[in-house]
mmCIF file of C-alpha atoms in Angstrom:
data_model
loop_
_atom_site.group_PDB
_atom_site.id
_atom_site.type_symbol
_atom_site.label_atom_id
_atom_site.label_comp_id
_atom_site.label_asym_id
_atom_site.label_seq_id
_atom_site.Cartn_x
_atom_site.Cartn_y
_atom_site.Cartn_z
ATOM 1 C CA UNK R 1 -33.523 15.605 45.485
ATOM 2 C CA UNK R 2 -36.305 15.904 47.685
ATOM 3 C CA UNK R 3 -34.689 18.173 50.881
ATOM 4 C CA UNK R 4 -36.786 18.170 53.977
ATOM 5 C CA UNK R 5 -35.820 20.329 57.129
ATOM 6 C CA UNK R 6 -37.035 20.176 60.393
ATOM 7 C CA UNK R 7 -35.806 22.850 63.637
ATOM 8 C CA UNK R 8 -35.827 22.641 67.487
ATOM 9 C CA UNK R 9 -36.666 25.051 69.514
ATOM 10 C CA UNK R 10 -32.867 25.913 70.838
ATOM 11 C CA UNK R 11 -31.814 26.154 66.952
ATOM 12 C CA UNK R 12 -30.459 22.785 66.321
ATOM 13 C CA UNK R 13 -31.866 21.521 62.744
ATOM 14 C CA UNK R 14 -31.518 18.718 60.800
ATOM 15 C CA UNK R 15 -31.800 18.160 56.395
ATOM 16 C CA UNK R 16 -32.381 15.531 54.824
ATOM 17 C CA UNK R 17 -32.530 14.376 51.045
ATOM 18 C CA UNK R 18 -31.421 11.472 48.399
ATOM 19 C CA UNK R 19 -28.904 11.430 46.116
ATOM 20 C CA UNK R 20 -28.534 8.897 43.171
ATOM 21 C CA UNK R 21 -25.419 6.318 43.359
ATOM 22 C CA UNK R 22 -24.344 6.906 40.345
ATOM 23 C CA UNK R 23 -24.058 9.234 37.288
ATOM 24 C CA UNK R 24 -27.536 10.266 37.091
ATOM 25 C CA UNK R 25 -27.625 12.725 34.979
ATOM 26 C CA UNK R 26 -24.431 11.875 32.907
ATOM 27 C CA UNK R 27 -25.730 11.667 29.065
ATOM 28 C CA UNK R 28 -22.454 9.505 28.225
ATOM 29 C CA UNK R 29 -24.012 6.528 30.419
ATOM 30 C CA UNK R 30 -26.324 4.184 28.990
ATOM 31 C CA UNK R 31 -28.035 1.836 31.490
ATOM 32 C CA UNK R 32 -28.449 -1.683 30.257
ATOM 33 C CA UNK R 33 -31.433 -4.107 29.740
ATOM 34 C CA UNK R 34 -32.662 -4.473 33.591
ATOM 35 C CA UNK R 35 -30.100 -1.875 35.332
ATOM 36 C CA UNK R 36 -31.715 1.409 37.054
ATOM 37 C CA UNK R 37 -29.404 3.694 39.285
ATOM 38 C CA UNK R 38 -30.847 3.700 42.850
ATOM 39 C CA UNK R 39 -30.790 6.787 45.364
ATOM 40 C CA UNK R 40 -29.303 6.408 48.974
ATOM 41 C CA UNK R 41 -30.782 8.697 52.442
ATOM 42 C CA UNK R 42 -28.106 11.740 53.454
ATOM 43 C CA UNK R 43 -28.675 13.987 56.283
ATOM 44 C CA UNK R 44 -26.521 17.072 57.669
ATOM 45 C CA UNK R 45 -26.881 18.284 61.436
ATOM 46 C CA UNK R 46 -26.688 21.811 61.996
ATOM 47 C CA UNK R 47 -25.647 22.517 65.867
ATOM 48 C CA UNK R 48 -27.208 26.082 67.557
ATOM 49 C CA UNK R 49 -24.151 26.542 70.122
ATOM 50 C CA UNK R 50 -21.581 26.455 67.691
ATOM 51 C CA UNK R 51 -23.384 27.769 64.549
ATOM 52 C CA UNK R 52 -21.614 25.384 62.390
ATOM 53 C CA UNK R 53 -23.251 22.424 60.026
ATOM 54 C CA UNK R 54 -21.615 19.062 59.909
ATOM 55 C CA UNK R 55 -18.436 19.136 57.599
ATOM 56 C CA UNK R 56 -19.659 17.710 53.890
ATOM 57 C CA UNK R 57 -17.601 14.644 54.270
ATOM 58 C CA UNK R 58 -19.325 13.662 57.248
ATOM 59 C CA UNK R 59 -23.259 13.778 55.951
ATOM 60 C CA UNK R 60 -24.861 10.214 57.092
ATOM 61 C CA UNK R 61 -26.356 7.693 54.841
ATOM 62 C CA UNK R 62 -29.164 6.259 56.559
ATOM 63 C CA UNK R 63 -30.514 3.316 54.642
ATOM 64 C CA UNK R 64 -28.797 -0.218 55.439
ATOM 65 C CA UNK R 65 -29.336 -1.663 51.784
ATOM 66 C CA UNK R 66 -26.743 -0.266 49.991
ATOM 67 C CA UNK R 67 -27.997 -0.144 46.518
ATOM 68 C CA UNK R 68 -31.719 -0.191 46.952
ATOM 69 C CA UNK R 69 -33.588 2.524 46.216
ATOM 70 C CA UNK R 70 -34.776 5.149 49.110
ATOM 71 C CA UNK R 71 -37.250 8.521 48.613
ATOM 72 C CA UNK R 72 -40.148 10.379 50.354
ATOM 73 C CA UNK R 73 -38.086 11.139 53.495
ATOM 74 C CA UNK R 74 -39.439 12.756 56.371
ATOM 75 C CA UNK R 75 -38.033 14.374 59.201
ATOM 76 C CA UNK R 76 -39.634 15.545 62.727
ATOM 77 C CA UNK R 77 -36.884 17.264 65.857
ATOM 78 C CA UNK R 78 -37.612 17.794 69.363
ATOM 79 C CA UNK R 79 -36.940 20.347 71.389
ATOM 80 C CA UNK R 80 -33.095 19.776 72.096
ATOM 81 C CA UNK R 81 -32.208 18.208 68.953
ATOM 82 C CA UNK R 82 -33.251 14.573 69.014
ATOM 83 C CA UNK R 83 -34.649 14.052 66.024
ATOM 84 C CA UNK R 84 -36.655 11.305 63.775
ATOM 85 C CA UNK R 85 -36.626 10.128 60.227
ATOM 86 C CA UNK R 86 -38.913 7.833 58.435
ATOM 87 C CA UNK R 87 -38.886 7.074 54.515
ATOM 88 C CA UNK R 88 -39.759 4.303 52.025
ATOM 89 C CA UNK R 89 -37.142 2.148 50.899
ATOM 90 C CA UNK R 90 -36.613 -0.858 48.017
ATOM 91 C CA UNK R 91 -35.072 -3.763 49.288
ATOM 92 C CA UNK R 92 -34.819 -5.816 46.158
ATOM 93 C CA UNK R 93 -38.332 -7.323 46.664
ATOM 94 C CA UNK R 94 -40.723 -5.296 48.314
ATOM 95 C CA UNK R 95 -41.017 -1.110 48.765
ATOM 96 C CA UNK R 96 -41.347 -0.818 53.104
ATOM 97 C CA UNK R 97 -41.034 1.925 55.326
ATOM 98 C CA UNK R 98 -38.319 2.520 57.268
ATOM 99 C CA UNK R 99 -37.148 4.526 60.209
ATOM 100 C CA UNK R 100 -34.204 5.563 62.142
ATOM 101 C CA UNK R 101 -33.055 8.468 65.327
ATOM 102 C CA UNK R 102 -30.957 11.114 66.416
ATOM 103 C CA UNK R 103 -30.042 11.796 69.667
ATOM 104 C CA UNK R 104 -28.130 14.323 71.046
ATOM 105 C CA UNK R 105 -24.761 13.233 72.235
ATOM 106 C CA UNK R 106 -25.414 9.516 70.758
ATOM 107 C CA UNK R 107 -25.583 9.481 67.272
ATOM 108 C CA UNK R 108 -27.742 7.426 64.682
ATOM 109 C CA UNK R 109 -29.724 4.161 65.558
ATOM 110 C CA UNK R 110 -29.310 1.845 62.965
ATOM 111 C CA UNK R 111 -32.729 1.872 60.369
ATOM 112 C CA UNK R 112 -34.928 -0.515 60.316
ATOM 113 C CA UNK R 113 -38.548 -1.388 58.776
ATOM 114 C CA UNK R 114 -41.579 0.014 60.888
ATOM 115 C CA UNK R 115 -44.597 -1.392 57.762
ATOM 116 C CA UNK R 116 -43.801 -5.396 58.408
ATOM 117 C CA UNK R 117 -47.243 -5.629 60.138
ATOM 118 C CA UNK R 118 -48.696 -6.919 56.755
ATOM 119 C CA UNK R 119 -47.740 -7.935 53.078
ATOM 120 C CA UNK R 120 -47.164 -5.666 49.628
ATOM 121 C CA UNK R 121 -45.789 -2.275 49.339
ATOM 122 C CA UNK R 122 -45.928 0.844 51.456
ATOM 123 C CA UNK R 123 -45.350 4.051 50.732
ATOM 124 C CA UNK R 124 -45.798 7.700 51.038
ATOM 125 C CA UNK R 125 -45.145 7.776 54.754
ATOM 126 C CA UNK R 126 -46.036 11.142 56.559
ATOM 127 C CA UNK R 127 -44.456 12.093 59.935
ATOM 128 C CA UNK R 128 -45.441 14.282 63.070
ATOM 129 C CA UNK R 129 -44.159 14.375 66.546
ATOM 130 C CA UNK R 130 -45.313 16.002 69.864
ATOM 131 C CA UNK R 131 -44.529 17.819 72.200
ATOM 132 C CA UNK R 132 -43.036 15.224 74.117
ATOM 133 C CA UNK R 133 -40.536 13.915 71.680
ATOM 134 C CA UNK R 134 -42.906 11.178 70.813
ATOM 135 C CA UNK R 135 -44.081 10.742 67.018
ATOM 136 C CA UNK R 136 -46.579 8.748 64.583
ATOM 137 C CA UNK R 137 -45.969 7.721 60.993
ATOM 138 C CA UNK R 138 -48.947 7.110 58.797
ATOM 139 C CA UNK R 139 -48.993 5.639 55.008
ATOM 140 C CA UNK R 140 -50.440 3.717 52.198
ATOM 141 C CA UNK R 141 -49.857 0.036 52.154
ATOM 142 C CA UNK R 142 -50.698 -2.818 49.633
ATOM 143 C CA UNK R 143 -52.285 -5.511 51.395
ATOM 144 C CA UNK R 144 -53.584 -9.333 50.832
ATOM 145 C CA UNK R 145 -57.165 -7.678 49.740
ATOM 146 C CA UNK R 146 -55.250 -6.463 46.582
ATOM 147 C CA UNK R 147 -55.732 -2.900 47.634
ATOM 148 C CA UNK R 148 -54.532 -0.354 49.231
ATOM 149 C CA UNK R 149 -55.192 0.880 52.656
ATOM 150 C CA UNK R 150 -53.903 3.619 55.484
ATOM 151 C CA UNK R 151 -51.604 2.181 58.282
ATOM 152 C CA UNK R 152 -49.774 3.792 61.501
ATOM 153 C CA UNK R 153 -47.245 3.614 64.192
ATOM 154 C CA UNK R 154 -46.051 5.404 66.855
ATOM 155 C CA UNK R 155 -42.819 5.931 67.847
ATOM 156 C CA UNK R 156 -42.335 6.358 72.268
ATOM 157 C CA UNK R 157 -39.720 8.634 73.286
ATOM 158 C CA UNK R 158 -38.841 6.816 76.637
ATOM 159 C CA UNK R 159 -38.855 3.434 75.469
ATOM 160 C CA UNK R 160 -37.069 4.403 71.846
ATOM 161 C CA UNK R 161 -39.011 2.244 70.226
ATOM 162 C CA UNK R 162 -42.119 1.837 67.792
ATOM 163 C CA UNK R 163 -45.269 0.217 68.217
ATOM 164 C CA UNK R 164 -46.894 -2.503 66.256
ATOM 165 C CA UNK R 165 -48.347 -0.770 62.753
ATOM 166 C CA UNK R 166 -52.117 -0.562 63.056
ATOM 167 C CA UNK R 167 -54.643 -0.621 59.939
ATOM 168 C CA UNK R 168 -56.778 2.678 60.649
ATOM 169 C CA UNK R 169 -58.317 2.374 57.805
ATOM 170 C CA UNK R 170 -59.975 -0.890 56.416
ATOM 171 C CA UNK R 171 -62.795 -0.498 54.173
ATOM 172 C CA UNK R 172 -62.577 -3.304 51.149
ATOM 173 C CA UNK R 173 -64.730 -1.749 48.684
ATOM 174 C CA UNK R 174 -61.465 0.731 47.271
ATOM 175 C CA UNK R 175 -58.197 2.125 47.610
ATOM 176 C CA UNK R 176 -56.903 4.725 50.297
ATOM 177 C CA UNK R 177 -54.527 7.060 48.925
ATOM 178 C CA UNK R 178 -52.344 10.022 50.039
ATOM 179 C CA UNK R 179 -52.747 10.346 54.098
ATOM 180 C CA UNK R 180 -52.034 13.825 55.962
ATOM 181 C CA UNK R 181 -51.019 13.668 59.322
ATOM 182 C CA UNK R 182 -51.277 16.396 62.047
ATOM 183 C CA UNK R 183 -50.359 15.905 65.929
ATOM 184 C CA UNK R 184 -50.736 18.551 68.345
ATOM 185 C CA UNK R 185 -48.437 19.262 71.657
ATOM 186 C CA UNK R 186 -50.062 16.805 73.993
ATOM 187 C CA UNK R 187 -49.744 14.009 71.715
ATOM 188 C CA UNK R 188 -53.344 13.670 69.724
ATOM 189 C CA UNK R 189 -53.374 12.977 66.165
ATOM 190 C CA UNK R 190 -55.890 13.234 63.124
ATOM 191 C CA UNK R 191 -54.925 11.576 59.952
ATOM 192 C CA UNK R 192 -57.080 12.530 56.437
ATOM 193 C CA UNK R 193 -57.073 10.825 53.341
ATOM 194 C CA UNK R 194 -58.888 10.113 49.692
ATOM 195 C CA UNK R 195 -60.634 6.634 49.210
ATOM 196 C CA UNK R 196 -62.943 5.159 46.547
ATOM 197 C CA UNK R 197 -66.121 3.612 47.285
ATOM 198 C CA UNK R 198 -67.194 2.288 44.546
ATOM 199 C CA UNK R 199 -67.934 5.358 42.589
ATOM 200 C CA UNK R 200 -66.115 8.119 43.611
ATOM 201 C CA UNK R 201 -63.130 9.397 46.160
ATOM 202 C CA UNK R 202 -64.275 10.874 49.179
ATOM 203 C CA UNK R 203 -61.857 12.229 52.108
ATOM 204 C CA UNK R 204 -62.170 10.315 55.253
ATOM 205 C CA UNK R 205 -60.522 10.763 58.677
ATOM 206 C CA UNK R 206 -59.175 8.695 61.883
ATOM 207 C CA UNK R 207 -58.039 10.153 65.269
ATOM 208 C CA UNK R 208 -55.381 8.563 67.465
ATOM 209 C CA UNK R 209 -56.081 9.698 71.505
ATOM 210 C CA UNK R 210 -53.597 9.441 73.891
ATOM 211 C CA UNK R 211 -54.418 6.649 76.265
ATOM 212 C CA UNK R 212 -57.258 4.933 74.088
ATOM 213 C CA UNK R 213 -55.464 4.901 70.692
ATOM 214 C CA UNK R 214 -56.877 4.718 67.103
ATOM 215 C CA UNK R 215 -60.910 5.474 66.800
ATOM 216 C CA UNK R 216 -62.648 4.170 63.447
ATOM 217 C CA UNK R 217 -62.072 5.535 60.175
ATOM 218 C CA UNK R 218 -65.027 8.255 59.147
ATOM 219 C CA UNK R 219 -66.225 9.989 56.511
ATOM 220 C CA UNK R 220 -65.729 14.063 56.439
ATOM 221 C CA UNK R 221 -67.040 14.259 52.872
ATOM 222 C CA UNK R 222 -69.579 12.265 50.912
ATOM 223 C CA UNK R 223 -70.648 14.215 48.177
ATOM 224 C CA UNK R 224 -70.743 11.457 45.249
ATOM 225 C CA UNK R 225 -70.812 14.319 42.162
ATOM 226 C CA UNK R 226 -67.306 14.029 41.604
ATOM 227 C CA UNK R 227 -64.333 12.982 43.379
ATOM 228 C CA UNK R 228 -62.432 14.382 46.183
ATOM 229 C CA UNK R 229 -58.433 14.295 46.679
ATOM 230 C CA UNK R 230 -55.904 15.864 48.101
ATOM 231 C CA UNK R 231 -56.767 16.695 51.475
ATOM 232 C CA UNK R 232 -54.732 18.847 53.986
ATOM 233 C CA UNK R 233 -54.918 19.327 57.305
ATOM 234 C CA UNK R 234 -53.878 21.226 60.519
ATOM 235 C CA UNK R 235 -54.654 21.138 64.286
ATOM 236 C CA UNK R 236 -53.661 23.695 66.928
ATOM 237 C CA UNK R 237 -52.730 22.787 70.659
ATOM 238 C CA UNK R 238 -56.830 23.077 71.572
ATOM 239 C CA UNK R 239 -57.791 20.153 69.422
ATOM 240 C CA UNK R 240 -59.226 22.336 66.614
ATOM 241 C CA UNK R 241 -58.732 20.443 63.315
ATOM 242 C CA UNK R 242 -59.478 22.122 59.982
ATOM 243 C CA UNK R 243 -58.968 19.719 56.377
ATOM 244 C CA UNK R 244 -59.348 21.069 53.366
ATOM 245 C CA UNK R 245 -59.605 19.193 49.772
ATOM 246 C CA UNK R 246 -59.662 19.676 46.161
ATOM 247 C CA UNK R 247 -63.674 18.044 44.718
ATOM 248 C CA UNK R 248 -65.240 17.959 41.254
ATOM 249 C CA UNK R 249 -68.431 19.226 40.386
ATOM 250 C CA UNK R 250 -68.410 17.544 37.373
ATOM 251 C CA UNK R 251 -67.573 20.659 35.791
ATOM 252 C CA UNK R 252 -65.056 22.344 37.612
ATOM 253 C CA UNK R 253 -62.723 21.848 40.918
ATOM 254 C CA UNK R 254 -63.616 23.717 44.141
ATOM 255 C CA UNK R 255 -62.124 23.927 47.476
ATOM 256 C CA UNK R 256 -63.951 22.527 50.186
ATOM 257 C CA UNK R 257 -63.259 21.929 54.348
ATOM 258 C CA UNK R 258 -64.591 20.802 57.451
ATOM 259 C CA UNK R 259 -63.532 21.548 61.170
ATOM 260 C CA UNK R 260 -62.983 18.988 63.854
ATOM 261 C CA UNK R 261 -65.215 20.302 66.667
ATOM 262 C CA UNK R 262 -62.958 19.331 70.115
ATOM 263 C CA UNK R 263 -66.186 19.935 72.488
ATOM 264 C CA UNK R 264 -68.057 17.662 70.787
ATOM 265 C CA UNK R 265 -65.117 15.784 69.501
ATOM 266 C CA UNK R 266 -67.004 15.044 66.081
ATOM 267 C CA UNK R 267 -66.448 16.664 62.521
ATOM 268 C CA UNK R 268 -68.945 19.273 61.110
ATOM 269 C CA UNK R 269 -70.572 19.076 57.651
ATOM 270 C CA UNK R 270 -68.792 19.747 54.581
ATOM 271 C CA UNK R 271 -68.496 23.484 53.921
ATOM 272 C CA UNK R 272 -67.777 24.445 50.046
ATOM 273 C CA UNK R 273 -64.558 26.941 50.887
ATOM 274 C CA UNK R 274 -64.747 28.926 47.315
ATOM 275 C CA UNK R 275 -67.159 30.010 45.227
ATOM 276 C CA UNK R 276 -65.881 31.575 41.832
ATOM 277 C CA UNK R 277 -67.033 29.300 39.233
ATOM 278 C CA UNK R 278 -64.575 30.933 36.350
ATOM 279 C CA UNK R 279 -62.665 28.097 36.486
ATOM 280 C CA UNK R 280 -60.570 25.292 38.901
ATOM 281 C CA UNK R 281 -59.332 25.657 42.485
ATOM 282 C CA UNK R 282 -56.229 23.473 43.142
ATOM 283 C CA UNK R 283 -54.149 22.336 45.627
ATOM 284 C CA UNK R 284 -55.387 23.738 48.791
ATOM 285 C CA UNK R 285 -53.156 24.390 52.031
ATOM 286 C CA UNK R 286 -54.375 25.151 55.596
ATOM 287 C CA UNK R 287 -53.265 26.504 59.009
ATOM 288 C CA UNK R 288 -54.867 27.331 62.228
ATOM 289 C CA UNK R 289 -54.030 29.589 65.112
ATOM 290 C CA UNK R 290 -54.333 29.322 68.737
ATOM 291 C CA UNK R 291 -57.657 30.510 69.577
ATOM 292 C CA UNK R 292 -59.065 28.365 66.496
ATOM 293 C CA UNK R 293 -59.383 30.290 63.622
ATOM 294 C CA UNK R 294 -57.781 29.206 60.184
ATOM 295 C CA UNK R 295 -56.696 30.576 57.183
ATOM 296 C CA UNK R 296 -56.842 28.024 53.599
ATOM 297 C CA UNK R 297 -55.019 29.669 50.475
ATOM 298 C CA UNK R 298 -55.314 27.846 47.159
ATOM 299 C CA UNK R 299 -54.369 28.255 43.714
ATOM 300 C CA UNK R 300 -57.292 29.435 41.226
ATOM 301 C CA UNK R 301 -57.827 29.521 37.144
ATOM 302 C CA UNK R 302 -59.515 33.005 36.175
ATOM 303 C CA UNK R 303 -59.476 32.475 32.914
ATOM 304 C CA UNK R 304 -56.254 33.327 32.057
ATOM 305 C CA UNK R 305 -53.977 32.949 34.681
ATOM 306 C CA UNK R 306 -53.270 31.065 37.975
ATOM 307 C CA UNK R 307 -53.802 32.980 40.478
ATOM 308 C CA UNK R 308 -53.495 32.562 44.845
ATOM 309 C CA UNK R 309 -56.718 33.277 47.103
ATOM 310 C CA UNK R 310 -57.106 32.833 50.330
ATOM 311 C CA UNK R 311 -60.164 32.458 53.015
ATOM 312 C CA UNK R 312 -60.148 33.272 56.210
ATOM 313 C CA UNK R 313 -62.664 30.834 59.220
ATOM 314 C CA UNK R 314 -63.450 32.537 62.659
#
């Protein structure tokens, strides 16, 4: 389940996925009253000079609690091969996030947890690297407020280690769901997420700079009509973000975006993306090139079918 990939730029390239310990899918087997069959962390390495992956026998399992339950892996590779993964992990008490490296000629570091900055459950980590070899995680953590909120590390390529986790988001009045994480070559980041304030979700936003670290969370959307989820996002080596999200009306679901201006180093105002009002716009994805213009494709309901459109911003 679950395969993730990631490349360097000599051809080396890495998978990852889980696989459940145990019959999974065996109808015969009947679980008993408070059994559950957990999933363990593989990974194959695929070498450029010799064109050959790692024999089957050898694929790695990654997580160090045998028997606890692993998913929502996430791997990142540098230019010659060395390689990060992060993914979220039962222990037997608590879900945390965990990480572990490749490096060429070395081998596998042993895993360990990267969310034990605070208390309750985290999840849904989300994983980008530079060009450098160096690489943030972001994800959704249950804290002592009883809610949920966005948290971050980042991992240093000549020290091989990762920093403290830091809350970059930490408003009390709802939960923050679902980040997106982008980094671009020289190390910048811009994370994007949903959170409720009280009424609705709206998509907010925090920037990590290299050198001064994590600015304040900020809203990129605060249209209260309905509620906005799902947000994507992209950078390109300039600084020039682009997120798009999925927001009600009330009535229907439209695609909406706004651009991270690097001159001013500020986001824009809101900008509704799609405009056909014959029925819902879904799941939006987005890309930008290096000169700054993007492209956002979505799915769309006609009336009768799905259907993929696309806009173009210059």
């Amino acid at each position: 389940f679950e395969p993730q990939v990631a490349i360097s730029a000599n051809g080396n390239a890495l998978v990852v996925w889980r696989a459940p310990d145990g019959p999974f899918d065996d109808p015969a087997t009947t679980l008993v009253a408070g059994e559950y069959y957990v999933s363990s962390l593989w990974v194959k390495y695929y070498d450029a000079v010799t064109k050959t992956w790692e024999a089957a026998a050898t694929a790695l399992e990654l997580d160090d609690d045998k028997g606890r339950d692993v998913s929502a892996a996430q791997v990142v590779m540098d230019s010659v091969g060395n390689s990060v993964v992060v993914w979220q992990q039962f222990n037997g008490t608590v879900t945390s996030v965990y990480a572990t490296r490749y490096t060429v000629g070395a081998g596998w570091a042993m895993p360990g947890s990267i969310s034990t900055g605070s208390a309750g459950v985290a999840m849904n980590p989300q994983l980008a690297m530079d060009g450098s070899g160096n690489a943030i995680a972001v994800w959704q953590q249950y804290d002592a407020n009883a809610r949920y909120s966005i948290w971050a590390s980042r991992y240093v390529a000549t020290t091989v280690t990762w920093g403290v986790p830091a809350l970059i988001e930490n408003a009390d009045n709802g939960d923050a769901f679902d980040p997106r994480l982008v980094v671009n070559a020289t190390g910048d980041a811009w994370v994007a997420w949903h959170r409720h304030d009280g009424t609705t979700y709206n998509i907010e936003s925090n920037r990590y700079t290299v050198g001064s670290g994590w600015s304040s969370a900020a809203l990129i959307e605060s249209n209260n009509v309905g509620d906005a989820t799902h947000a994507q996002i992209a950078v390109n080596a300039s600084g020039d973000a682009f997120a798009v999200w999925e927001q009600s009306d009330g009535v229907r679901t439209s695609v909406w975006s706004n651009r991270y201006n690097p001159s001013l180093q500020a986001w824009g105002m809101a900008t509704l993306v799609e405009v056909d009002d014959s029925g819902d716009a879904r799941a939006p994805q987005v890309n930008v090139d290096s000169t700054g213009n993007a492209s956002a494709a979505w799915r769309q309901w006609d009336g009768a079918h799905w259907k993929v459109l696309t806009s173009r911003y210059q």
